[in-house]
Every structure is written in C-alpha cells, then in structure tokens.
Amino acid sequence: MRTIFWDDCVKLIDQTLLPDRFEVIKCKRVEELADAIKRLAVRGAPALEAAGGYGIALAAYERDFAEVGELKEHIRKCAELLASTRPTAVNLFYGIERVLSAAMQGENVEEVKLLALSEAEKIASEDVERNRQMGKHGAKLLKDGFTVLTYCNAGRLATVDWGTALGVIRSAVEEGKKIKVIACETRPLNQGSRLTAWELMQDGIDVTLITDSMAGIVMQKGLVDCAIVGADRIVRDAVFNKIGTYTVAVLAKEHSIPFYVAAPETTFDWGKEAKDVVIEERSREELIYCNIKCKRSLIAPTDVGVFNPAFDSTPLNYVSALITEKGVIYPPYDENVPKALGF
Ligand code: MRU
C-alpha cells in the first residue's frame, strides 16, 4: 500500500499512530493536510513531495468554483499554507511548485482540476519508480552478509513506496543477499524505533534496535559494515537530515566505515549552501514528555530550557557516496554531482 494516495481526497497512513495502530486517515480539506504535515502524520522528504503535490490537487477539488480566476486564487493561497508547514525538506516545495505550475496552465475550472490531479499522480508514481532505480544502484554497495546501520526512517513510510535508504536495503535483500539492519531509535520522535523497525519487520528483514547513544559502541565493536541514511536537502557543502545524523557520520569516519546518503534528484538544492537552509525547531513538549501524543509522563522538569532542532547538517566530506536514481555519485561532489544530475 502507498503511504499517501488520492481516493476522492488525500488519504495517508497516520505515522503518529504506528506501531500501536495502523490507520489510514482522510484529508478532505487542505487545512487538514497541512495539519497532518505539521504533526508528522505524513513525513519524510519524498512523501512530503507527494503531499505538497496532492495538496494543490486537493485545493482544486475541495469545493466548487464558479470561475477559473477564483479557483487559481484559492490554489495560490493553499500553496502558501502548505509551504508554511515545514521549512527544511526541499521536496515539499518542489511538489507544491510543480503541481501549481501545471494547474496554472488550465483555461477553465475543469481543466485546472484535471491538470493538478494528473501532475500530483505523476509525482507519486515517479517516486516509486525512482526509489526502485536508487535501490538497484545502491544495492551494488552492499555485500552479502553486510550489517547496515540506519538512522531515522527513510523507508516506504518516508516515500510513496519502497524507500530511499531502506529501498537500497530492500533491493539488496530482493537480490538474495543476507542483510542485517541496525536501526537507531532517533530521539525525540523515534522514527527509527516506531517506523523503521516496524516496516523492516513487516518485510521480514533482520533488524536490531539500538538507542542513538549506542551507535558508537556498535561501530567500535566492528558490528557495522556501512551506514545508509536518507536526506531532506542536499546543498553544495552539506546534507541535511534528521537530528543526530551528523553524529553518526562523524562516528563512521572515525571508524573508517562508509557513510552513504540515498536521495532522489529532487532532494538536491545545489544552488544553496548550508548557511542558507532553515532548520526546523520543534516544540519543547517533544523533549519533556515521554509520550508527546497525550502529553503525559514527564521525563524532564516542565520548565527546563529546551533546544529542539529537527535536523542537522553533515558536511559532504563525511559522505562516502550519494546514491541517486541516476547512479552512485562519488567525491569530488562539486564536479560529479552536476555531471551526474545535469545541474
Ligand atoms: O522529521 P521527519 O520525520 O520528516 O524527518 C525525516 C528524515 O529526516 C528522513 O531521514 C529524510 O526525510 C529522508 S526520507 C527518505
């Protein structure tokens, strides 16, 4: 099943409920989808790209419009709302812009609606296809018997289907290789323990959960052959991904373990540098409550000072290779990324 899809409205797997409950929720209004993005019911850069695209389609379908000018004005407002939800993953903006510009080509209400929806559906289908390609290229880096450490969730749930970092692992397993995965829990919202562990177990892939603070010991003990993570944005000098990724990259370099980043072309924002990117800061409640959903079980004094950035940046010199749908890209990235991706 796809993580996010169109069925008269936008439907998505509510990732805040996993692994307790598997539930598909309906977003019939753009406000509902924007809220789902903010509270991470849908999350992960490629899934956000699809959400941005479907959000524009939803804007066109959520109510009736008498004339095309009114509809286009409404779509533009909805695009602003969707773009204001989360700042770091560049894919969200790509998805919104792509469907917005397709919709604006329509000459009447019906045409705008059809153009928006068909472009959004294209984004979703392309994501599945490119993840398969990425998986095929990346699987060449994984030898039979490898143990791969991963961080956060860059799997089916973070994409429309298959996954980026986990897609590489899935493809290697599909080729018949025996691969073990070590999943870091990924505090504070536990995308690693709640989502990565869950989805790998659904597929019967061998996964062992560790806390984030255990990444060092498993590397020191020689238990990790490589690390693979996803990305929210790749700029000329750094990779932005879930908070804690930088720590894993530094540890990997210290232990001479390859550190790979798997991401589609739409995650690249090559015109920018790390200093240009806004890192989302999230609420203090995520750190002080054991269960953020019901705001119970304090794990810190309620009035403690809190710093809660959702992402960090890993300088590209820590990255052994970038795995994309166009192939594996090795350093020097300033030469090889534009060559491979045509920037
Ligand atoms: O805050 P999240 O859960 O949206 O963060 C997601 C990540 O950092 C993922 O690793 C990244 O988006 C890549 S997903 C293929």
Tab-separated table of C-alpha atoms and ligand atoms in Angstrom:
chain	number	residue	atom	x	y	z
A	1	MET	CA	0.000	0.000	0.000
A	2	ARG	CA	1.211	3.524	-0.786
A	3	THR	CA	1.964	5.844	2.146
A	4	ILE	CA	-0.075	8.623	0.553
A	5	PHE	CA	-2.573	8.431	-2.315
A	6	TRP	CA	-5.626	10.025	-3.923
A	7	ASP	CA	-9.052	8.492	-3.478
A	8	ASP	CA	-11.546	11.369	-3.974
A	9	CYS	CA	-9.461	13.174	-1.356
A	10	VAL	CA	-5.925	12.707	0.044
A	11	LYS	CA	-5.512	9.549	2.098
A	12	LEU	CA	-2.425	8.761	4.131
A	13	ILE	CA	-1.099	6.342	6.715
A	14	ASP	CA	-1.099	8.235	10.023
A	15	GLN	CA	2.513	7.703	11.106
A	16	THR	CA	1.970	9.199	14.556
A	17	LEU	CA	-0.057	6.098	15.490
A	18	LEU	CA	2.484	3.449	14.449
A	19	PRO	CA	3.417	0.895	15.654
A	20	ASP	CA	0.410	0.880	18.038
A	21	ARG	CA	-2.200	1.240	15.320
A	22	PHE	CA	-2.278	1.139	11.524
A	23	GLU	CA	-4.781	3.705	10.354
A	24	VAL	CA	-5.387	5.460	7.048
A	25	ILE	CA	-6.775	8.957	7.500
A	26	LYS	CA	-8.660	11.153	5.028
A	27	CYS	CA	-7.772	14.778	4.351
A	28	LYS	CA	-10.745	16.405	2.621
A	29	ARG	CA	-9.541	19.950	3.163
A	30	VAL	CA	-6.130	21.496	2.547
A	31	GLU	CA	-6.106	22.677	6.192
A	32	GLU	CA	-6.361	19.045	7.308
A	33	LEU	CA	-3.447	18.039	5.100
A	34	ALA	CA	-1.353	20.985	6.333
A	35	ASP	CA	-2.067	19.891	9.891
A	36	ALA	CA	-1.122	16.271	9.046
A	37	ILE	CA	2.228	17.531	7.695
A	38	LYS	CA	2.910	19.685	10.782
A	39	ARG	CA	2.185	16.907	13.261
A	40	LEU	CA	4.203	14.399	11.151
A	41	ALA	CA	1.269	12.128	10.292
A	42	VAL	CA	2.951	12.247	6.872
A	43	ARG	CA	6.706	12.879	6.907
A	44	GLY	CA	9.967	12.109	5.157
A	45	ALA	CA	11.164	14.266	2.266
A	46	PRO	CA	9.829	12.265	-0.739
A	47	ALA	CA	6.463	11.648	0.979
A	48	LEU	CA	6.282	15.400	1.604
A	49	GLU	CA	6.923	16.000	-2.094
A	50	ALA	CA	3.869	13.879	-2.899
A	51	ALA	CA	1.891	15.554	-0.092
A	52	GLY	CA	2.724	19.004	-1.489
A	53	GLY	CA	1.578	17.924	-4.956
A	54	TYR	CA	-1.616	16.257	-3.732
A	55	GLY	CA	-2.267	19.306	-1.536
A	56	ILE	CA	-2.513	21.506	-4.614
A	57	ALA	CA	-4.834	18.991	-6.274
A	58	LEU	CA	-6.945	18.966	-3.106
A	59	ALA	CA	-7.170	22.755	-3.243
A	60	ALA	CA	-8.767	22.404	-6.669
A	61	TYR	CA	-11.217	19.698	-5.594
A	62	GLU	CA	-12.134	20.663	-2.017
A	63	ARG	CA	-15.054	22.873	-3.064
A	64	ASP	CA	-16.863	24.192	-6.134
A	65	PHE	CA	-15.658	27.244	-8.021
A	66	ALA	CA	-17.792	29.340	-10.355
A	67	GLU	CA	-14.915	30.635	-12.432
A	68	VAL	CA	-11.282	29.840	-13.121
A	69	GLY	CA	-9.778	33.062	-11.675
A	70	GLU	CA	-11.347	32.358	-8.286
A	71	LEU	CA	-10.055	28.774	-8.365
A	72	LYS	CA	-6.495	29.845	-9.259
A	73	GLU	CA	-6.506	32.432	-6.474
A	74	HIS	CA	-7.618	29.752	-3.990
A	75	ILE	CA	-4.897	27.355	-5.193
A	76	ARG	CA	-2.207	30.036	-4.754
A	77	LYS	CA	-3.357	30.676	-1.161
A	78	CYS	CA	-3.330	26.948	-0.414
A	79	ALA	CA	0.191	26.692	-1.873
A	80	GLU	CA	1.328	29.309	0.654
A	81	LEU	CA	-0.329	27.440	3.500
A	82	LEU	CA	1.280	24.133	2.512
A	83	ALA	CA	4.689	25.775	2.069
A	84	SER	CA	4.483	27.246	5.581
A	85	THR	CA	4.176	23.844	7.291
A	86	ARG	CA	7.806	22.664	7.452
A	87	PRO	CA	10.908	24.521	6.220
A	88	THR	CA	13.742	22.009	5.787
A	89	ALA	CA	12.850	19.270	3.269
A	90	VAL	CA	13.168	20.901	-0.151
A	91	ASN	CA	10.998	18.186	-1.743
A	92	LEU	CA	7.868	19.701	-0.194
A	93	PHE	CA	8.413	22.949	-2.103
A	94	TYR	CA	9.279	21.077	-5.297
A	95	GLY	CA	5.993	19.110	-5.116
A	96	ILE	CA	3.929	22.240	-4.465
A	97	GLU	CA	5.596	24.270	-7.237
A	98	ARG	CA	5.412	21.519	-9.825
A	99	VAL	CA	1.675	20.940	-9.436
A	100	LEU	CA	0.968	24.645	-9.022
A	101	SER	CA	2.585	25.483	-12.342
A	102	ALA	CA	0.790	22.598	-14.092
A	103	ALA	CA	-2.562	23.769	-12.686
A	104	MET	CA	-1.969	27.350	-13.792
A	105	GLN	CA	-1.891	26.175	-17.436
A	106	GLY	CA	-5.604	25.292	-17.265
A	107	GLU	CA	-8.009	27.573	-19.086
A	108	ASN	CA	-11.185	26.629	-17.237
A	109	VAL	CA	-12.159	25.120	-13.888
A	110	GLU	CA	-12.368	21.557	-15.140
A	111	GLU	CA	-9.007	21.761	-16.924
A	112	VAL	CA	-7.242	23.190	-13.852
A	113	LYS	CA	-8.597	20.364	-11.691
A	114	LEU	CA	-7.556	17.658	-14.147
A	115	LEU	CA	-4.091	19.121	-14.714
A	116	ALA	CA	-3.449	19.435	-10.977
A	117	LEU	CA	-4.521	15.923	-10.152
A	118	SER	CA	-2.699	14.271	-13.032
A	119	GLU	CA	0.562	16.089	-12.161
A	120	ALA	CA	0.229	15.078	-8.498
A	121	GLU	CA	-0.356	11.454	-9.511
A	122	LYS	CA	2.728	11.636	-11.757
A	123	ILE	CA	4.888	12.778	-8.828
A	124	ALA	CA	3.656	9.872	-6.708
A	125	SER	CA	4.273	7.265	-9.403
A	126	GLU	CA	7.671	8.708	-10.318
A	127	ASP	CA	8.702	8.443	-6.674
A	128	VAL	CA	8.062	4.700	-6.613
A	129	GLU	CA	9.979	4.229	-9.866
A	130	ARG	CA	12.986	6.349	-8.851
A	131	ASN	CA	13.248	4.566	-5.484
A	132	ARG	CA	13.460	1.273	-7.345
A	133	GLN	CA	16.253	2.689	-9.510
A	134	MET	CA	18.068	4.058	-6.453
A	135	GLY	CA	17.718	0.670	-4.812
A	136	LYS	CA	19.247	-1.087	-7.825
A	137	HIS	CA	22.245	1.268	-7.911
A	138	GLY	CA	22.746	1.314	-4.141
A	139	ALA	CA	22.442	-2.453	-3.702
A	140	LYS	CA	25.797	-2.808	-5.524
A	141	LEU	CA	27.440	-1.250	-2.461
A	142	LEU	CA	26.071	-3.926	-0.143
A	143	LYS	CA	27.826	-7.288	0.009
A	144	ASP	CA	26.102	-10.483	1.084
A	145	GLY	CA	26.271	-10.686	4.881
A	146	PHE	CA	26.564	-6.931	5.486
A	147	THR	CA	25.155	-5.222	8.576
A	148	VAL	CA	23.878	-1.728	7.770
A	149	LEU	CA	23.265	0.971	10.350
A	150	THR	CA	20.459	3.392	9.540
A	151	TYR	CA	19.045	6.465	11.188
A	152	CYS	CA	15.506	7.910	11.321
A	153	ASN	CA	13.111	6.423	8.756
A	154	ALA	CA	13.966	6.596	5.071
A	155	GLY	CA	11.732	3.708	4.074
A	156	ARG	CA	8.352	3.097	2.483
A	157	LEU	CA	6.746	5.366	5.060
A	158	ALA	CA	9.031	8.294	4.212
A	159	THR	CA	8.303	7.950	0.495
A	160	VAL	CA	5.312	6.922	-1.586
A	161	ASP	CA	6.665	3.366	-1.576
A	162	TRP	CA	9.872	1.272	-1.347
A	163	GLY	CA	12.060	3.907	0.345
A	164	THR	CA	15.430	5.520	-0.251
A	165	ALA	CA	17.947	4.225	2.339
A	166	LEU	CA	15.664	1.296	3.198
A	167	GLY	CA	14.904	0.893	-0.503
A	168	VAL	CA	18.610	0.173	-1.075
A	169	ILE	CA	18.475	-2.461	1.676
A	170	ARG	CA	15.212	-3.920	0.282
A	171	SER	CA	16.722	-4.161	-3.195
A	172	ALA	CA	19.809	-5.966	-1.868
A	173	VAL	CA	17.573	-8.408	0.021
A	174	GLU	CA	15.447	-8.891	-3.118
A	175	GLU	CA	18.654	-9.834	-4.967
A	176	GLY	CA	19.123	-12.622	-2.440
A	177	LYS	CA	21.736	-11.019	-0.180
A	178	LYS	CA	21.558	-11.574	3.556
A	179	ILE	CA	21.473	-8.097	5.101
A	180	LYS	CA	21.077	-7.185	8.750
A	181	VAL	CA	19.987	-3.731	9.841
A	182	ILE	CA	20.798	-1.797	12.991
A	183	ALA	CA	18.166	0.929	13.500
A	184	CYS	CA	18.880	3.887	15.775
A	185	GLU	CA	15.748	4.875	17.681
A	186	THR	CA	16.024	8.554	16.622
A	187	ARG	CA	15.048	10.706	19.578
A	188	PRO	CA	12.939	12.673	20.218
A	189	LEU	CA	10.163	11.357	17.937
A	190	ASN	CA	11.523	7.852	17.477
A	191	GLN	CA	11.087	7.471	13.718
A	192	GLY	CA	13.747	4.727	13.911
A	193	SER	CA	12.119	2.583	16.584
A	194	ARG	CA	8.479	3.285	15.705
A	195	LEU	CA	8.698	3.266	11.910
A	196	THR	CA	11.966	1.755	10.592
A	197	ALA	CA	11.884	-1.224	12.957
A	198	TRP	CA	8.184	-1.743	12.220
A	199	GLU	CA	8.395	-1.599	8.439
A	200	LEU	CA	11.500	-3.803	8.203
A	201	MET	CA	9.845	-6.404	10.423
A	202	GLN	CA	6.765	-6.300	8.153
A	203	ASP	CA	9.096	-7.371	5.321
A	204	GLY	CA	10.911	-9.989	7.395
A	205	ILE	CA	14.220	-8.076	7.251
A	206	ASP	CA	16.515	-8.712	10.214
A	207	VAL	CA	16.535	-5.547	12.351
A	208	THR	CA	18.082	-4.766	15.730
A	209	LEU	CA	17.077	-1.634	17.613
A	210	ILE	CA	19.607	0.494	19.491
A	211	THR	CA	19.344	3.856	21.214
A	212	ASP	CA	21.091	6.724	19.428
A	213	SER	CA	23.815	6.762	22.075
A	214	MET	CA	24.769	3.175	21.151
A	215	ALA	CA	25.880	3.999	17.592
A	216	GLY	CA	29.459	4.398	18.829
A	217	ILE	CA	29.743	1.069	20.584
A	218	VAL	CA	28.360	-0.975	17.672
A	219	MET	CA	30.905	0.635	15.348
A	220	GLN	CA	33.747	0.218	17.839
A	221	LYS	CA	32.886	-3.469	18.192
A	222	GLY	CA	33.091	-3.957	14.408
A	223	LEU	CA	29.384	-4.754	14.097
A	224	VAL	CA	28.648	-2.271	11.276
A	225	ASP	CA	29.792	-2.607	7.642
A	226	CYS	CA	28.283	0.661	6.419
A	227	ALA	CA	25.735	3.325	7.327
A	228	ILE	CA	22.966	4.492	4.967
A	229	VAL	CA	20.643	7.399	5.664
A	230	GLY	CA	18.197	9.500	3.656
A	231	ALA	CA	18.201	13.286	3.267
A	232	ASP	CA	15.869	16.242	3.495
A	233	ARG	CA	18.044	18.570	1.455
A	234	ILE	CA	21.463	18.268	-0.166
A	235	VAL	CA	23.270	21.537	-0.775
A	236	ARG	CA	26.739	22.236	-2.248
A	237	ASP	CA	28.531	21.672	1.068
A	238	ALA	CA	26.251	19.539	3.264
A	239	VAL	CA	23.487	17.011	3.701
A	240	PHE	CA	20.528	17.950	5.898
A	241	ASN	CA	18.852	15.018	7.594
A	242	LYS	CA	17.226	14.074	10.899
A	243	ILE	CA	18.910	15.450	14.001
A	244	GLY	CA	21.656	13.024	15.047
A	245	THR	CA	22.742	12.126	11.509
A	246	TYR	CA	25.870	14.271	11.851
A	247	THR	CA	26.896	12.330	14.981
A	248	VAL	CA	26.564	9.043	13.079
A	249	ALA	CA	28.621	10.422	10.162
A	250	VAL	CA	31.442	11.578	12.456
A	251	LEU	CA	31.483	8.216	14.230
A	252	ALA	CA	31.530	6.379	10.893
A	253	LYS	CA	34.536	8.393	9.697
A	254	GLU	CA	36.363	7.767	12.992
A	255	HIS	CA	35.865	4.016	12.482
A	256	SER	CA	36.549	4.038	8.698
A	257	ILE	CA	33.013	2.828	7.979
A	258	PRO	CA	31.444	4.020	4.677
A	259	PHE	CA	28.653	6.542	5.242
A	260	TYR	CA	26.163	6.686	2.349
A	261	VAL	CA	23.280	9.070	1.674
A	262	ALA	CA	20.415	7.862	-0.541
A	263	ALA	CA	18.175	10.552	-2.029
A	264	PRO	CA	16.403	11.429	-5.274
A	265	GLU	CA	17.393	14.303	-7.543
A	266	THR	CA	14.535	16.426	-6.110
A	267	THR	CA	16.273	16.474	-2.696
A	268	PHE	CA	19.221	18.362	-4.213
A	269	ASP	CA	19.253	22.133	-3.821
A	270	TRP	CA	22.645	22.583	-5.394
A	271	GLY	CA	22.381	26.354	-5.759
A	272	LYS	CA	22.438	26.715	-1.974
A	273	GLU	CA	24.932	26.256	0.868
A	274	ALA	CA	24.365	25.021	4.430
A	275	LYS	CA	24.166	28.562	5.753
A	276	ASP	CA	21.108	29.261	3.536
A	277	VAL	CA	18.957	26.434	4.943
A	278	VAL	CA	16.413	26.881	7.735
A	279	ILE	CA	16.485	24.094	10.289
A	280	GLU	CA	13.041	23.489	11.754
A	281	GLU	CA	12.820	23.856	15.530
A	282	ARG	CA	10.033	21.915	17.177
A	283	SER	CA	8.148	22.172	20.447
A	284	ARG	CA	9.623	21.786	23.941
A	285	GLU	CA	6.926	19.179	24.689
A	286	GLU	CA	8.688	16.706	22.369
A	287	LEU	CA	11.584	16.615	24.806
A	288	ILE	CA	9.924	16.853	28.176
A	289	TYR	CA	7.165	14.250	27.784
A	290	CYS	CA	7.716	10.542	27.360
A	291	ASN	CA	4.562	10.358	25.260
A	292	ILE	CA	4.084	13.502	23.209
A	293	LYS	CA	0.689	12.311	21.921
A	294	CYS	CA	-1.030	12.517	25.293
A	295	LYS	CA	1.487	14.868	26.977
A	296	ARG	CA	1.904	12.555	29.954
A	297	SER	CA	4.846	11.052	31.832
A	298	LEU	CA	7.313	13.850	32.330
A	299	ILE	CA	10.916	12.923	31.578
A	300	ALA	CA	12.274	16.399	32.352
A	301	PRO	CA	11.227	19.263	34.617
A	302	THR	CA	8.371	21.121	32.868
A	303	ASP	CA	10.158	24.465	32.975
A	304	VAL	CA	13.627	23.322	31.866
A	305	GLY	CA	15.192	25.254	28.969
A	306	VAL	CA	14.953	23.239	25.734
A	307	PHE	CA	16.686	23.285	22.307
A	308	ASN	CA	14.931	21.025	19.810
A	309	PRO	CA	16.218	21.303	16.216
A	310	ALA	CA	14.631	18.637	13.992
A	311	PHE	CA	17.565	18.344	11.558
A	312	ASP	CA	21.320	18.786	11.399
A	313	SER	CA	23.796	19.261	8.582
A	314	THR	CA	26.588	16.841	7.768
A	315	PRO	CA	29.447	18.354	5.739
A	316	LEU	CA	29.878	16.491	2.443
A	317	ASN	CA	33.420	15.418	3.320
A	318	TYR	CA	31.839	12.861	5.715
A	319	VAL	CA	29.792	11.307	2.906
A	320	SER	CA	31.426	8.355	1.104
A	321	ALA	CA	28.893	8.373	-1.752
A	322	LEU	CA	25.498	9.756	-2.734
A	323	ILE	CA	23.061	7.133	-4.009
A	324	THR	CA	20.549	8.557	-6.510
A	325	GLU	CA	18.175	7.197	-9.144
A	326	LYS	CA	20.759	8.258	-11.765
A	327	GLY	CA	23.521	6.211	-10.136
A	328	VAL	CA	26.047	6.317	-7.289
A	329	ILE	CA	27.962	9.600	-7.119
A	330	TYR	CA	31.434	9.706	-5.543
A	331	PRO	CA	33.567	12.707	-4.496
A	332	PRO	CA	34.603	15.236	-5.652
A	333	TYR	CA	30.923	16.221	-5.463
A	334	ASP	CA	31.373	19.741	-6.826
A	335	GLU	CA	32.429	18.106	-10.127
A	336	ASN	CA	30.490	14.844	-10.071
A	337	VAL	CA	27.046	15.944	-8.838
A	338	PRO	CA	26.458	18.437	-11.681
A	339	LYS	CA	27.840	15.880	-14.158
A	340	ALA	CA	25.539	13.091	-12.921
A	341	LEU	CA	22.394	15.147	-12.384
A	342	GLY	CA	22.832	17.734	-15.130
A	343	PHE	CA	22.779	20.854	-12.916
B	1	MRU	O1	11.048	14.921	10.630
B	1	MRU	P1	10.930	13.835	9.609
B	1	MRU	O2	10.483	12.538	10.174
B	1	MRU	O3	10.132	14.271	8.408
B	1	MRU	O4	12.423	13.629	9.101
B	1	MRU	C1	12.654	12.691	8.078
B	1	MRU	C2	14.080	12.470	7.793
B	1	MRU	O5	14.963	13.131	8.315
B	1	MRU	C3	14.400	11.444	6.737
B	1	MRU	O6	15.591	10.800	7.023
B	1	MRU	C4	14.501	12.131	5.369
B	1	MRU	O7	13.348	12.894	5.101
B	1	MRU	C5	14.727	11.182	4.269
B	1	MRU	S1	13.305	10.213	3.960
B	1	MRU	C6	13.569	9.262	2.594
